[in-house]
Tab-separated table of C-alpha atoms and ligand atoms in Angstrom:
chain	number	residue	atom	x	y	z
A	54	UNK	CA	104.688	85.518	112.079
A	55	UNK	CA	102.246	84.027	109.623
A	56	UNK	CA	99.257	86.120	108.574
A	57	UNK	CA	96.191	84.556	106.994
A	58	UNK	CA	94.953	87.131	104.487
A	59	UNK	CA	91.221	87.021	103.813
A	60	UNK	CA	89.055	89.343	101.760
A	61	UNK	CA	85.409	89.491	100.776
A	62	UNK	CA	84.144	86.703	103.019
A	63	UNK	CA	80.660	88.003	102.197
A	64	UNK	CA	78.828	86.110	104.917
A	65	UNK	CA	79.699	82.735	103.402
A	66	UNK	CA	80.416	80.643	106.503
A	67	UNK	CA	81.021	77.378	104.623
A	68	UNK	CA	83.666	79.072	102.452
A	69	UNK	CA	85.256	80.674	105.524
A	70	UNK	CA	85.387	77.385	107.453
A	71	UNK	CA	86.953	75.599	104.467
A	72	UNK	CA	89.611	78.298	104.191
A	73	UNK	CA	90.396	78.206	107.923
A	74	UNK	CA	90.763	74.419	107.836
A	75	UNK	CA	92.942	74.548	104.715
A	76	UNK	CA	95.163	77.245	106.224
A	77	UNK	CA	95.548	75.193	109.418
A	78	UNK	CA	96.533	72.162	107.342
A	79	UNK	CA	99.183	74.234	105.550
A	80	UNK	CA	101.012	75.049	108.760
A	81	UNK	CA	98.566	77.365	110.467
A	82	UNK	CA	98.707	81.101	111.114
A	83	UNK	CA	99.221	83.533	113.985
A	84	UNK	CA	96.826	86.240	112.936
A	85	UNK	CA	94.069	87.006	110.441
A	86	UNK	CA	94.269	90.108	108.286
A	87	UNK	CA	90.815	90.756	106.873
A	88	UNK	CA	90.469	93.174	103.957
A	89	UNK	CA	86.771	93.973	104.298
A	90	UNK	CA	83.348	92.931	103.055
A	91	UNK	CA	83.019	90.326	105.774
A	92	UNK	CA	79.244	90.653	105.333
A	93	UNK	CA	76.857	91.252	102.440
A	94	UNK	CA	75.463	88.825	99.805
A	95	UNK	CA	75.728	85.647	101.882
A	96	UNK	CA	73.482	83.997	104.488
A	97	UNK	CA	75.685	84.109	107.634
A	98	UNK	CA	76.860	87.676	108.315
A	99	UNK	CA	76.794	87.490	112.107
A	100	UNK	CA	78.386	84.046	112.294
A	101	UNK	CA	81.225	85.091	109.971
A	102	UNK	CA	81.995	88.140	112.130
A	103	UNK	CA	81.947	86.037	115.302
A	104	UNK	CA	84.172	83.370	113.716
A	105	UNK	CA	86.998	85.664	112.614
A	106	UNK	CA	86.886	87.405	115.985
A	107	UNK	CA	87.880	84.121	117.635
A	108	UNK	CA	91.379	84.715	116.246
A	109	UNK	CA	93.948	87.460	116.632
A	110	UNK	CA	92.513	89.818	114.047
A	111	UNK	CA	93.283	92.982	112.129
A	112	UNK	CA	90.400	94.054	109.910
A	113	UNK	CA	89.445	97.000	107.740
A	114	UNK	CA	86.004	97.951	106.516
A	115	UNK	CA	84.489	97.378	103.078
A	116	UNK	CA	81.585	98.950	101.229
A	117	UNK	CA	79.217	96.120	102.190
A	118	UNK	CA	80.264	96.354	105.853
A	119	UNK	CA	79.469	100.077	105.760
A	120	UNK	CA	76.131	99.505	104.023
A	121	UNK	CA	75.078	96.897	106.603
A	122	UNK	CA	75.311	99.454	109.406
A	123	UNK	CA	73.987	102.441	107.452
A	124	UNK	CA	77.365	104.215	107.211
A	125	UNK	CA	76.914	104.455	103.463
A	126	UNK	CA	73.717	104.560	101.504
A	127	UNK	CA	73.174	101.349	99.526
A	128	UNK	CA	71.439	103.281	96.743
A	129	UNK	CA	74.643	103.055	94.672
A	130	UNK	CA	74.466	99.258	94.859
A	131	UNK	CA	72.796	97.239	92.125
A	132	UNK	CA	69.351	95.848	92.867
A	133	UNK	CA	70.396	92.430	94.212
A	134	UNK	CA	73.204	93.913	96.342
A	135	UNK	CA	70.718	96.403	97.788
A	136	UNK	CA	68.273	93.641	98.728
A	137	UNK	CA	71.100	91.672	100.345
A	138	UNK	CA	72.363	94.751	102.222
A	139	UNK	CA	68.912	95.419	103.678
A	140	UNK	CA	68.552	91.765	104.669
A	141	UNK	CA	72.049	91.749	106.212
A	142	UNK	CA	71.329	94.843	108.305
A	143	UNK	CA	68.441	92.979	109.946
A	144	UNK	CA	70.603	89.976	110.883
A	145	UNK	CA	73.259	91.633	113.052
A	146	UNK	CA	73.213	91.883	116.827
A	147	UNK	CA	74.520	94.911	118.738
A	148	UNK	CA	78.001	93.468	119.241
A	149	UNK	CA	78.363	92.639	115.557
A	150	UNK	CA	77.178	96.126	114.584
A	151	UNK	CA	79.662	97.675	117.025
A	152	UNK	CA	82.449	95.580	115.547
A	153	UNK	CA	81.649	96.790	112.011
A	154	UNK	CA	81.246	100.388	113.194
A	155	UNK	CA	84.711	100.397	114.764
A	156	UNK	CA	86.555	99.090	111.695
A	157	UNK	CA	89.099	101.508	110.198
A	158	UNK	CA	89.313	102.227	106.460
A	159	UNK	CA	93.075	101.630	106.417
A	160	UNK	CA	95.392	99.723	108.743
A	161	UNK	CA	99.192	99.754	108.673
A	162	UNK	CA	100.876	96.529	109.760
A	163	UNK	CA	104.493	97.126	108.781
A	164	UNK	CA	105.591	96.475	106.088
A	165	UNK	CA	101.980	96.142	104.845
A	166	UNK	CA	99.057	98.515	104.459
A	167	UNK	CA	95.593	96.926	104.496
A	168	UNK	CA	92.677	98.515	102.626
A	169	UNK	CA	89.526	97.217	100.949
A	170	UNK	CA	89.467	99.160	97.672
A	171	UNK	CA	92.438	101.428	97.161
A	172	UNK	CA	94.384	104.079	99.044
A	173	UNK	CA	92.854	106.762	96.801
A	174	UNK	CA	89.345	105.715	97.710
A	175	UNK	CA	89.340	103.003	100.404
A	176	UNK	CA	85.868	101.561	99.957
A	177	UNK	CA	84.886	102.610	96.439
A	178	UNK	CA	87.716	102.284	93.925
A	179	UNK	CA	88.388	98.934	92.250
A	180	UNK	CA	92.130	98.534	91.856
A	181	UNK	CA	92.393	96.526	88.656
A	182	UNK	CA	94.452	98.505	86.146
A	183	UNK	CA	97.697	100.418	85.880
A	184	UNK	CA	96.081	103.777	86.441
A	185	UNK	CA	94.415	102.794	89.716
A	186	UNK	CA	97.558	100.915	90.798
A	187	UNK	CA	99.670	104.038	90.186
A	188	UNK	CA	97.279	106.046	92.349
A	189	UNK	CA	97.785	103.676	95.259
A	190	UNK	CA	101.549	103.302	94.764
A	191	UNK	CA	101.814	107.100	94.984
A	192	UNK	CA	100.107	107.083	98.390
A	193	UNK	CA	101.744	103.965	99.888
A	194	UNK	CA	103.977	104.620	102.876
A	195	UNK	CA	104.797	100.940	103.353
A	196	UNK	CA	106.484	98.562	100.912
A	197	UNK	CA	103.391	96.472	100.336
A	198	UNK	CA	99.654	97.089	100.139
A	199	UNK	CA	96.914	94.449	100.422
A	200	UNK	CA	93.596	95.130	98.691
A	201	UNK	CA	90.340	93.276	98.044
A	202	UNK	CA	87.002	94.542	96.654
A	203	UNK	CA	87.293	93.189	93.084
A	204	UNK	CA	87.530	89.559	94.257
A	205	UNK	CA	90.203	89.105	91.551
A	206	UNK	CA	93.598	87.824	92.721
A	207	UNK	CA	96.757	89.503	91.423
A	208	UNK	CA	100.230	90.679	92.264
A	209	UNK	CA	101.251	94.108	91.002
A	210	UNK	CA	104.851	95.307	91.221
A	211	UNK	CA	105.988	98.906	91.050
A	212	UNK	CA	108.609	98.834	88.313
A	213	UNK	CA	110.096	102.317	88.042
A	214	UNK	CA	106.676	103.817	88.700
A	215	UNK	CA	105.108	101.639	86.028
A	216	UNK	CA	102.759	99.048	87.612
A	217	UNK	CA	103.284	95.535	86.328
A	218	UNK	CA	100.445	93.058	86.979
A	219	UNK	CA	101.457	89.417	87.204
A	220	UNK	CA	99.467	86.261	87.882
A	221	UNK	CA	99.231	85.410	91.561
A	222	UNK	CA	99.616	81.750	90.663
A	223	UNK	CA	97.984	79.253	93.015
A	224	UNK	CA	100.269	77.317	95.383
A	225	UNK	CA	103.400	79.177	94.317
A	226	UNK	CA	105.641	81.017	96.786
A	227	UNK	CA	106.430	84.630	95.887
A	228	UNK	CA	109.318	86.431	97.567
A	229	UNK	CA	108.321	90.080	97.849
A	230	UNK	CA	111.835	91.266	98.705
A	231	UNK	CA	112.781	94.905	98.254
A	232	UNK	CA	110.214	95.719	95.578
A	233	UNK	CA	106.941	97.556	96.227
A	234	UNK	CA	103.822	95.465	95.694
A	235	UNK	CA	100.043	95.708	95.671
A	236	UNK	CA	98.467	92.313	96.323
A	237	UNK	CA	94.912	91.001	96.072
A	238	UNK	CA	94.404	87.526	97.611
A	239	UNK	CA	91.105	86.966	95.725
A	240	UNK	CA	87.714	86.542	97.365
A	241	UNK	CA	86.726	83.999	100.019
A	242	UNK	CA	82.941	84.069	99.904
A	243	UNK	CA	82.147	85.071	96.344
A	244	UNK	CA	85.082	84.462	93.966
A	245	UNK	CA	84.784	86.339	90.673
A	246	UNK	CA	87.644	84.996	88.579
A	247	UNK	CA	85.548	82.220	87.012
A	248	UNK	CA	86.675	79.746	89.656
A	249	UNK	CA	84.115	78.931	92.335
A	250	UNK	CA	86.713	77.932	94.931
A	251	UNK	CA	87.438	80.406	97.734
A	252	UNK	CA	90.808	82.125	97.331
A	253	UNK	CA	93.089	83.365	100.117
A	254	UNK	CA	96.740	84.023	100.928
A	255	UNK	CA	99.184	83.243	103.699
A	256	UNK	CA	102.190	85.485	104.276
A	257	UNK	CA	105.350	84.766	106.242
A	258	UNK	CA	105.878	88.352	107.379
A	259	UNK	CA	109.520	88.127	108.499
A	260	UNK	CA	110.669	86.431	105.313
A	261	UNK	CA	108.336	88.447	103.083
A	262	UNK	CA	107.077	85.323	101.340
A	263	UNK	CA	103.455	85.056	100.229
A	264	UNK	CA	101.419	82.228	98.692
A	265	UNK	CA	97.855	81.992	97.436
A	266	UNK	CA	95.667	78.948	97.833
A	267	UNK	CA	92.186	77.724	96.933
A	268	UNK	CA	89.928	75.209	98.556
A	269	UNK	CA	86.745	73.324	97.725
A	270	UNK	CA	83.709	73.964	99.934
A	271	UNK	CA	80.084	72.926	100.180
A	272	UNK	CA	78.562	75.477	97.778
A	273	UNK	CA	75.154	73.769	97.852
A	274	UNK	CA	74.925	74.203	101.633
A	275	UNK	CA	75.522	77.965	101.376
A	276	UNK	CA	73.061	78.176	98.484
A	277	UNK	CA	70.415	76.287	100.484
A	278	UNK	CA	70.713	78.801	103.330
A	279	UNK	CA	70.442	81.671	100.839
A	280	UNK	CA	67.300	80.156	99.344
A	281	UNK	CA	65.805	79.738	102.828
A	282	UNK	CA	66.549	83.405	103.522
A	283	UNK	CA	64.934	84.399	100.188
A	284	UNK	CA	68.110	86.104	99.012
A	285	UNK	CA	68.140	86.949	95.264
A	286	UNK	CA	68.532	83.984	92.885
A	287	UNK	CA	71.270	85.738	90.939
A	288	UNK	CA	73.456	85.840	94.067
A	289	UNK	CA	72.795	82.141	94.670
A	290	UNK	CA	73.614	81.086	91.096
A	291	UNK	CA	76.804	83.098	90.730
A	292	UNK	CA	78.530	81.045	93.456
A	293	UNK	CA	78.484	78.064	91.060
A	294	UNK	CA	80.356	79.973	88.405
A	295	UNK	CA	82.816	82.093	90.337
A	296	UNK	CA	81.308	85.264	88.955
B	19	LIG	ZN1	83.213	92.441	98.031
């Protein structure tokens, strides 16, 4: 089975469509595993939810998904994120709200665990260093854990309880094998690793082989929709820079 692993779509429909088309061209997929923050920041929250639901889908919730339905208070968000969260909340229909409300924090799909932030703190903690990686390795009951939230792609291997971060190089196949791994596929709708191209992964589950890919999309089209929706300029500009 091939799983298309998406995180942080952030209501960017053009980025999502480009990723879906690219994944189809690379041999397709049987299911989508979505690591949260499907909405927030971008101009098409409802359409992005509806689009991923057209496929066989396993999804977990993210902090922006929770904020959009009032499950968490957006007061911890920075000013632009707060404005976007309030705007997003007003865009969703009942079915889309129900979908977000029903999302779990953690989902186990052997041999993977899916979570937005970390297993220590599923929607808050950014897993980006050895200390936070150790915290999640200690709680992992499967061999591999998929995370998002930081929008920064990486592979992290548990080497004798000492997390070792390695580059999740684009277009390279990684055999996960018998090691324990934490994996971030990067962000679809708002990449933050100084590369504006959406980032995603495809995993061959049986063979435990994973690859990360990037694709070009129509950034200006997404930005035009954001301008029309009067979303904050900072959120519009950052898409150009992958920040
Ligand atoms: Zn996010």
